[in-house]
mmCIF file of C-alpha atoms in Angstrom:
data_model
loop_
_atom_site.group_PDB
_atom_site.id
_atom_site.type_symbol
_atom_site.label_atom_id
_atom_site.label_comp_id
_atom_site.label_asym_id
_atom_site.label_seq_id
_atom_site.Cartn_x
_atom_site.Cartn_y
_atom_site.Cartn_z
ATOM 1 C CA MET A 1195 106.992 71.390 134.708
ATOM 2 C CA SER A 1196 110.537 71.749 133.396
ATOM 3 C CA THR A 1197 111.669 73.882 130.509
ATOM 4 C CA ALA A 1198 114.237 72.898 127.930
ATOM 5 C CA HIS A 1199 116.841 74.652 130.055
ATOM 6 C CA GLY A 1200 116.117 72.505 133.100
ATOM 7 C CA THR A 1201 114.506 75.251 135.197
ATOM 8 C CA THR A 1202 111.207 74.637 136.928
ATOM 9 C CA THR A 1203 108.069 76.559 136.061
ATOM 10 C CA PRO A 1204 105.280 76.706 138.669
ATOM 11 C CA PRO A 1205 102.078 74.821 137.741
ATOM 12 C CA GLY A 1206 99.684 76.912 135.665
ATOM 13 C CA VAL A 1207 102.401 79.349 134.574
ATOM 14 C CA PRO A 1208 103.402 78.973 130.913
ATOM 15 C CA GLY A 1209 107.049 78.402 130.310
ATOM 16 C CA PRO A 1210 109.151 80.435 127.889
ATOM 17 C CA ARG A 1211 108.053 79.925 124.322
ATOM 18 C CA PRO A 1212 110.909 78.967 121.980
ATOM 19 C CA TRP A 1213 111.412 81.153 118.945
ATOM 20 C CA SER A 1214 110.943 79.292 115.695
ATOM 21 C CA ALA A 1215 112.422 79.821 112.258
ATOM 22 C CA ASP A 1216 109.425 82.034 111.447
ATOM 23 C CA PRO A 1217 109.761 85.096 113.696
ATOM 24 C CA TYR A 1218 106.852 86.908 112.028
ATOM 25 C CA SER A 1219 104.408 84.126 112.912
ATOM 26 C CA ASP A 1220 105.833 84.027 116.444
ATOM 27 C CA ALA A 1221 105.204 87.756 116.798
ATOM 28 C CA LEU A 1222 101.590 87.415 115.631
ATOM 29 C CA VAL A 1223 100.954 84.638 118.148
ATOM 30 C CA THR A 1224 102.293 86.702 121.044
ATOM 31 C CA GLY A 1225 101.132 90.060 119.689
ATOM 32 C CA ARG A 1226 104.494 91.544 120.600
ATOM 33 C CA GLY A 1227 107.768 92.597 119.052
ATOM 34 C CA PRO A 1228 110.372 93.750 118.708
ATOM 35 C CA LEU A 1229 110.604 92.717 115.085
ATOM 36 C CA PHE A 1230 112.568 94.205 112.204
ATOM 37 C CA LEU A 1231 113.130 94.188 108.518
ATOM 38 C CA ARG A 1232 116.831 93.620 107.999
ATOM 39 C CA ARG A 1233 118.751 94.365 104.835
ATOM 40 C CA THR A 1234 121.763 92.330 103.885
ATOM 41 C CA ASP A 1235 123.966 95.287 104.874
ATOM 42 C CA GLY A 1236 122.615 95.059 108.442
ATOM 43 C CA TRP A 1237 120.232 98.032 108.243
ATOM 44 C CA LEU A 1238 117.173 97.480 110.463
ATOM 45 C CA LEU A 1239 113.634 98.813 110.209
ATOM 46 C CA PRO A 1240 111.446 98.254 113.284
ATOM 47 C CA LEU A 1241 107.989 96.819 112.656
ATOM 48 C CA GLU A 1242 104.897 97.882 114.601
ATOM 49 C CA VAL A 1243 103.698 94.443 115.662
ATOM 50 C CA GLU A 1244 101.705 95.639 118.660
ATOM 51 C CA ARG A 1245 99.726 98.136 116.596
ATOM 52 C CA TRP A 1246 99.039 95.642 113.817
ATOM 53 C CA CYS A 1247 97.749 93.053 116.321
ATOM 54 C CA ALA A 1248 95.505 95.559 118.089
ATOM 55 C CA ARG A 1249 92.134 96.828 116.953
ATOM 56 C CA ALA A 1250 91.969 99.503 114.267
ATOM 57 C CA ASP A 1251 93.048 102.848 115.722
ATOM 58 C CA ALA A 1252 91.846 106.388 115.025
ATOM 59 C CA VAL A 1253 94.147 106.796 112.025
ATOM 60 C CA ASP A 1254 92.988 103.506 110.541
ATOM 61 C CA LEU A 1255 89.392 104.645 110.899
ATOM 62 C CA THR A 1256 90.068 107.757 108.805
ATOM 63 C CA VAL A 1257 91.212 105.426 106.026
ATOM 64 C CA LEU A 1258 88.276 103.058 106.355
ATOM 65 C CA ALA A 1259 85.859 105.988 106.211
ATOM 66 C CA ARG A 1260 87.031 106.613 102.637
ATOM 67 C CA CYS A 1261 86.454 103.053 101.485
ATOM 68 C CA GLU A 1262 83.738 102.461 98.915
ATOM 69 C CA GLY A 1263 81.632 99.328 98.437
ATOM 70 C CA THR A 1264 83.501 96.035 98.711
ATOM 71 C CA VAL A 1265 87.018 96.202 100.120
ATOM 72 C CA LEU A 1266 90.076 94.033 99.436
ATOM 73 C CA ASP A 1267 92.884 94.415 101.985
ATOM 74 C CA VAL A 1268 96.098 93.264 100.296
ATOM 75 C CA GLY A 1269 98.628 92.010 102.826
ATOM 76 C CA CYS A 1270 96.035 92.166 105.605
ATOM 77 C CA GLY A 1271 98.413 90.862 108.253
ATOM 78 C CA PRO A 1272 96.664 90.071 111.559
ATOM 79 C CA GLY A 1273 93.471 91.563 110.156
ATOM 80 C CA ARG A 1274 92.561 94.614 112.212
ATOM 81 C CA LEU A 1275 91.175 96.482 109.181
ATOM 82 C CA VAL A 1276 89.188 93.568 107.774
ATOM 83 C CA ALA A 1277 87.744 92.846 111.220
ATOM 84 C CA GLU A 1278 86.713 96.469 111.710
ATOM 85 C CA LEU A 1279 84.981 96.572 108.337
ATOM 86 C CA ALA A 1280 83.203 93.302 109.118
ATOM 87 C CA ALA A 1281 82.028 94.674 112.459
ATOM 88 C CA ARG A 1282 80.472 97.570 110.559
ATOM 89 C CA GLY A 1283 78.696 95.237 108.178
ATOM 90 C CA ARG A 1284 80.954 96.107 105.261
ATOM 91 C CA PRO A 1285 81.888 93.337 102.778
ATOM 92 C CA ALA A 1286 85.649 92.902 103.040
ATOM 93 C CA LEU A 1287 88.276 90.255 102.375
ATOM 94 C CA GLY A 1288 91.890 90.143 103.452
ATOM 95 C CA ILE A 1289 94.643 88.267 101.659
ATOM 96 C CA ASP A 1290 98.040 87.382 103.073
ATOM 97 C CA VAL A 1291 100.641 84.702 102.432
ATOM 98 C CA SER A 1292 101.136 84.132 106.159
ATOM 99 C CA GLU A 1293 99.074 81.325 107.661
ATOM 100 C CA ALA A 1294 99.410 82.934 111.099
ATOM 101 C CA ALA A 1295 98.076 86.240 109.752
ATOM 102 C CA VAL A 1296 95.046 84.600 108.143
ATOM 103 C CA ALA A 1297 94.290 82.680 111.354
ATOM 104 C CA HIS A 1298 94.581 85.861 113.443
ATOM 105 C CA THR A 1299 92.221 87.676 111.075
ATOM 106 C CA ALA A 1300 89.658 84.910 111.492
ATOM 107 C CA ARG A 1301 89.934 85.099 115.286
ATOM 108 C CA LEU A 1302 89.103 88.809 115.106
ATOM 109 C CA GLY A 1303 85.992 88.077 113.063
ATOM 110 C CA GLY A 1304 87.336 89.018 109.633
ATOM 111 C CA GLN A 1305 87.567 86.851 106.535
ATOM 112 C CA ALA A 1306 90.830 86.156 104.771
ATOM 113 C CA LEU A 1307 92.531 83.934 102.239
ATOM 114 C CA ARG A 1308 96.070 82.645 102.357
ATOM 115 C CA ARG A 1309 96.921 83.897 98.920
ATOM 116 C CA SER A 1310 99.437 86.094 97.104
ATOM 117 C CA VAL A 1311 98.057 89.141 95.346
ATOM 118 C CA PHE A 1312 99.647 87.792 92.169
ATOM 119 C CA GLU A 1313 97.652 84.550 92.341
ATOM 120 C CA PRO A 1314 94.036 84.179 91.150
ATOM 121 C CA LEU A 1315 91.631 85.900 93.558
ATOM 122 C CA PRO A 1316 87.855 85.940 93.996
ATOM 123 C CA GLY A 1317 86.003 88.852 92.416
ATOM 124 C CA GLU A 1318 88.829 89.978 90.133
ATOM 125 C CA GLY A 1319 87.901 93.195 88.363
ATOM 126 C CA ARG A 1320 84.923 93.787 90.669
ATOM 127 C CA TRP A 1321 86.344 95.112 93.939
ATOM 128 C CA ASP A 1322 85.395 98.730 94.646
ATOM 129 C CA THR A 1323 88.287 99.559 97.000
ATOM 130 C CA ALA A 1324 91.699 98.020 97.620
ATOM 131 C CA LEU A 1325 94.102 98.803 100.456
ATOM 132 C CA LEU A 1326 97.912 98.768 100.421
ATOM 133 C CA LEU A 1327 98.644 99.947 103.951
ATOM 134 C CA ASP A 1328 101.430 99.347 106.463
ATOM 135 C CA GLY A 1329 104.103 99.463 103.764
ATOM 136 C CA ASN A 1330 102.444 96.875 101.532
ATOM 137 C CA VAL A 1331 103.113 98.919 98.423
ATOM 138 C CA GLY A 1332 106.447 97.105 98.729
ATOM 139 C CA ILE A 1333 104.954 93.675 98.019
ATOM 140 C CA GLY A 1334 106.959 91.833 95.377
ATOM 141 C CA GLY A 1335 109.682 94.483 95.171
ATOM 142 C CA ASP A 1336 108.206 95.900 91.945
ATOM 143 C CA PRO A 1337 105.771 98.804 92.490
ATOM 144 C CA ALA A 1338 104.925 99.053 88.794
ATOM 145 C CA ALA A 1339 103.880 95.399 88.622
ATOM 146 C CA LEU A 1340 101.886 95.704 91.828
ATOM 147 C CA LEU A 1341 100.002 98.794 90.649
ATOM 148 C CA HIS A 1342 99.208 97.041 87.386
ATOM 149 C CA ARG A 1343 97.867 94.066 89.325
ATOM 150 C CA MET A 1344 95.723 96.304 91.526
ATOM 151 C CA ALA A 1345 94.096 97.774 88.427
ATOM 152 C CA GLN A 1346 93.160 94.243 87.359
ATOM 153 C CA LEU A 1347 91.508 93.546 90.702
ATOM 154 C CA LEU A 1348 89.469 96.748 90.960
ATOM 155 C CA THR A 1349 86.321 97.666 89.123
ATOM 156 C CA PRO A 1350 86.756 100.394 86.444
ATOM 157 C CA GLY A 1351 87.067 103.644 88.362
ATOM 158 C CA GLY A 1352 87.950 101.729 91.533
ATOM 159 C CA LEU A 1353 89.699 103.285 94.513
ATOM 160 C CA LEU A 1354 93.166 102.317 95.761
ATOM 161 C CA ILE A 1355 94.425 103.668 99.099
ATOM 162 C CA VAL A 1356 98.184 103.419 99.627
ATOM 163 C CA GLU A 1357 100.299 104.225 102.673
ATOM 164 C CA THR A 1358 103.649 105.798 101.832
ATOM 165 C CA LEU A 1359 106.832 107.085 103.455
ATOM 166 C CA ALA A 1360 105.397 110.585 103.893
ATOM 167 C CA ASP A 1361 106.820 113.146 101.471
ATOM 168 C CA VAL A 1362 110.385 111.856 101.375
ATOM 169 C CA ASP A 1363 111.435 110.880 97.872
ATOM 170 C CA VAL A 1364 112.443 107.283 98.556
ATOM 171 C CA ASP A 1365 112.254 104.631 95.857
ATOM 172 C CA GLU A 1366 114.102 101.515 97.009
ATOM 173 C CA ARG A 1367 113.551 98.357 95.013
ATOM 174 C CA VAL A 1368 114.483 94.679 94.994
ATOM 175 C CA SER A 1369 117.464 95.358 92.729
ATOM 176 C CA VAL A 1370 118.981 97.315 95.607
ATOM 177 C CA HIS A 1371 117.782 95.568 98.743
ATOM 178 C CA ILE A 1372 116.857 92.070 99.810
ATOM 179 C CA VAL A 1373 115.235 92.146 103.248
ATOM 180 C CA ARG A 1374 114.568 89.577 105.921
ATOM 181 C CA VAL A 1375 112.078 89.524 108.732
ATOM 182 C CA ALA A 1376 114.179 89.020 111.862
ATOM 183 C CA ASP A 1377 113.701 89.020 115.622
ATOM 184 C CA PRO A 1378 116.197 90.593 118.030
ATOM 185 C CA ARG A 1379 117.848 87.201 118.588
ATOM 186 C CA SER A 1380 118.889 87.317 114.936
ATOM 187 C CA THR A 1381 116.509 84.541 113.924
ATOM 188 C CA ALA A 1382 115.708 85.364 110.318
ATOM 189 C CA GLY A 1383 113.023 84.216 107.955
ATOM 190 C CA PRO A 1384 113.823 83.568 104.280
ATOM 191 C CA ALA A 1385 114.762 86.527 102.109
ATOM 192 C CA PHE A 1386 112.049 88.056 99.938
ATOM 193 C CA PRO A 1387 111.805 91.019 97.560
ATOM 194 C CA TRP A 1388 110.488 94.313 98.880
ATOM 195 C CA ALA A 1389 110.281 97.993 98.005
ATOM 196 C CA ARG A 1390 109.955 101.239 99.946
ATOM 197 C CA LEU A 1391 108.223 104.248 98.398
ATOM 198 C CA GLY A 1392 107.792 107.846 99.443
ATOM 199 C CA THR A 1393 104.811 109.812 98.182
ATOM 200 C CA PRO A 1394 106.611 111.424 95.210
ATOM 201 C CA ALA A 1395 107.876 108.056 93.974
ATOM 202 C CA LEU A 1396 104.455 106.463 94.360
ATOM 203 C CA LEU A 1397 102.828 109.226 92.335
ATOM 204 C CA ARG A 1398 105.366 108.774 89.543
ATOM 205 C CA HIS A 1399 104.752 105.027 89.390
ATOM 206 C CA ALA A 1400 100.998 105.568 89.599
ATOM 207 C CA ALA A 1401 100.905 108.054 86.750
ATOM 208 C CA ARG A 1402 102.808 105.678 84.495
ATOM 209 C CA ALA A 1403 100.428 102.868 85.446
ATOM 210 C CA GLY A 1404 97.314 104.872 84.547
ATOM 211 C CA TRP A 1405 96.163 105.978 87.996
ATOM 212 C CA HIS A 1406 95.388 109.537 89.042
ATOM 213 C CA ARG A 1407 95.659 111.040 92.496
ATOM 214 C CA GLU A 1408 92.333 111.713 94.126
ATOM 215 C CA GLY A 1409 93.530 112.604 97.574
ATOM 216 C CA GLN A 1410 96.570 112.854 99.811
ATOM 217 C CA TRP A 1411 96.663 113.269 103.585
ATOM 218 C CA SER A 1412 98.610 112.600 106.771
ATOM 219 C CA ALA A 1413 97.382 111.551 110.199
ATOM 220 C CA GLY A 1414 99.131 110.323 113.313
ATOM 221 C CA GLY A 1415 102.529 110.499 111.641
ATOM 222 C CA ARG A 1416 101.372 108.284 108.751
ATOM 223 C CA SER A 1417 100.854 109.354 105.132
ATOM 224 C CA PHE A 1418 98.335 108.161 102.581
ATOM 225 C CA VAL A 1419 97.458 108.622 98.920
ATOM 226 C CA ALA A 1420 94.112 107.783 97.317
ATOM 227 C CA LEU A 1421 94.396 106.745 93.678
ATOM 228 C CA ARG A 1422 91.602 106.308 91.157
ATOM 229 C CA ASN A 1423 91.742 103.885 88.291
ATOM 230 C CA ARG A 1424 91.341 106.072 85.185
ATOM 231 C CA ASP A 1425 89.053 103.581 83.452
ATOM 232 C CA GLY A 1426 85.506 104.856 83.617
ATOM 233 C CA ARG A 1427 86.447 108.300 84.982
ATOM 234 C CA ASP A 1428 86.837 111.637 83.243
ATOM 235 C CA GLY A 1429 90.205 112.611 84.624
ATOM 236 C CA PRO A 1430 92.259 113.738 87.626
ATOM 237 C CA ASP A 1431 90.462 115.071 90.700
ATOM 238 C CA ASP A 1432 87.010 114.409 89.252
ATOM 239 C CA ARG A 1433 84.880 114.282 92.406
ATOM 240 C CA ASP A 1434 81.438 114.975 90.928
ATOM 241 C CA ASP A 1435 80.261 111.408 91.332
ATOM 242 C CA ARG A 1436 81.729 110.759 94.801
ATOM 243 C CA ASP A 1437 78.305 110.728 96.462
ATOM 244 C CA ASP A 1438 77.066 108.195 93.937
ATOM 245 C CA ARG A 1439 80.061 105.942 94.555
ATOM 246 C CA ASN A 1440 79.700 106.210 98.314
ATOM 247 C CA SER A 1441 76.060 105.201 98.101
ATOM 248 C CA ARG A 1442 76.793 101.949 96.272
ATOM 249 C CA SER A 1443 74.960 99.023 97.748
ATOM 250 C CA THR A 1444 77.048 96.649 99.790
ATOM 251 C CA SER A 1445 75.678 93.943 97.509
ATOM 252 C CA SER A 1446 78.198 94.993 94.882
ATOM 253 C CA ALA A 1447 79.001 92.722 91.954
ATOM 254 C CA ALA A 1448 82.326 91.846 93.578
ATOM 255 C CA GLU A 1449 82.289 88.304 94.875
ATOM 256 C CA PRO A 1450 81.690 88.655 98.622
ATOM 257 C CA PRO A 1451 83.761 86.835 101.209
ATOM 258 C CA ASN A 1452 82.086 83.834 102.777
ATOM 259 C CA SER A 1453 82.483 81.493 105.693
ATOM 260 C CA THR A 1454 84.856 79.231 103.787
ATOM 261 C CA ALA A 1455 87.304 82.007 102.968
ATOM 262 C CA VAL A 1456 89.992 80.947 105.445
ATOM 263 C CA ILE A 1457 92.141 78.341 103.756
ATOM 264 C CA ASN A 1458 95.517 76.713 104.193
ATOM 265 C CA SER A 1459 97.845 76.545 101.253
ATOM 266 C CA GLN A 1460 99.147 73.116 100.284
ATOM 267 C CA ARG A 1461 102.329 74.716 99.010
ATOM 268 C CA ALA A 1462 105.551 74.769 100.970
ATOM 269 C CA ARG A 1463 105.570 77.424 103.693
ATOM 270 C CA LYS A 1464 106.556 80.800 102.299
ATOM 271 C CA PRO A 1465 107.944 83.919 103.999
ATOM 272 C CA SER A 1466 105.503 86.739 104.588
ATOM 273 C CA PRO A 1467 106.250 89.563 102.146
ATOM 274 C CA GLU A 1468 102.576 90.503 102.199
ATOM 275 C CA SER A 1469 102.390 90.795 105.932
ATOM 276 C CA PRO A 1470 102.109 94.448 106.917
ATOM 277 C CA VAL A 1471 105.782 95.153 107.250
ATOM 278 C CA ALA A 1472 105.624 98.881 107.192
ATOM 279 C CA ASN A 1473 108.052 101.169 105.486
ATOM 280 C CA ARG A 1474 106.836 103.641 108.017
#
C-alpha cells in the first residue's frame, strides 16, 4: 500500500499513523508519548502516557489498598485503576471527558462514563472513596471548587485520596496559566483551565473546604494525601472506626456501575482536562 507521502509499505505492515488535532487521544490509542502540557509561555510538562496506559503498578496498588467501599476515579484516563479494582471484585466507576479514555478503560475491563465531575453523576453523595490521582486535583483550574464538589459526591465521612506535587509549596491556578495538551510536533489540543498543587497548598485548600488530613505518604517518587470529609466524623486523625469502614460491604448504598456505563456524549468534542495529566 502507499502512504500519504507516496512511499510504499510492505503488505501486512501498518503505515505511519497521522497525528490528529487531538494528541491526547492519539497517545491513548498508541499507548506511547511523548506528550506534554504546554503553557502559553512555552513551558512544558512531560506526561507519563506509557505508565497511564499500562496496568496498575506497585505504587498504584498502595493507593488502592486504602480505598474503602465503592470507588469513584475522577479523571480516570485510560483506566488502569478502575480495571484493577474491577479485577479484584471491587465496585468502581471511572469518569473522564475523553472518549478515547473511556473506551480504553472499557477494553481493560473497567467501567467508565464520559462525564465531567461537575456534571450530574450516578450515586452522588453515596460514594465511599474518590480518587484524584495523576495530577487531577488540577481539574477545572479551581481546587476549592473541585474539593467542594468531591464532598458532594462522597458519603458523609467519605475518603478522598489526592496525588500532589510532593512537599513543594506550589499553587498555580487558571488565573496564571492556561495549558494545552501538545505532542512533540507542536500539534495542540484546545486550551483548558488547570491547576498544580503541592502538598502544603492542598492542605490549605482542604482545611478551608472542611476536609481533614487522615494520612500523607510518598512512594516511588509520588506523593499522596488522604482526606476525610468532616461530616459524620469526630475530628482530625480520628482512626478509631477505620476497621469498621474497611469492612463495609461492597454492596454499599452508592449506585454501582453497570454494563451500560460506557457512553458517548452527544455534545461537541471537548479537550481532556480530566485525563490524568499529572503535575508530577
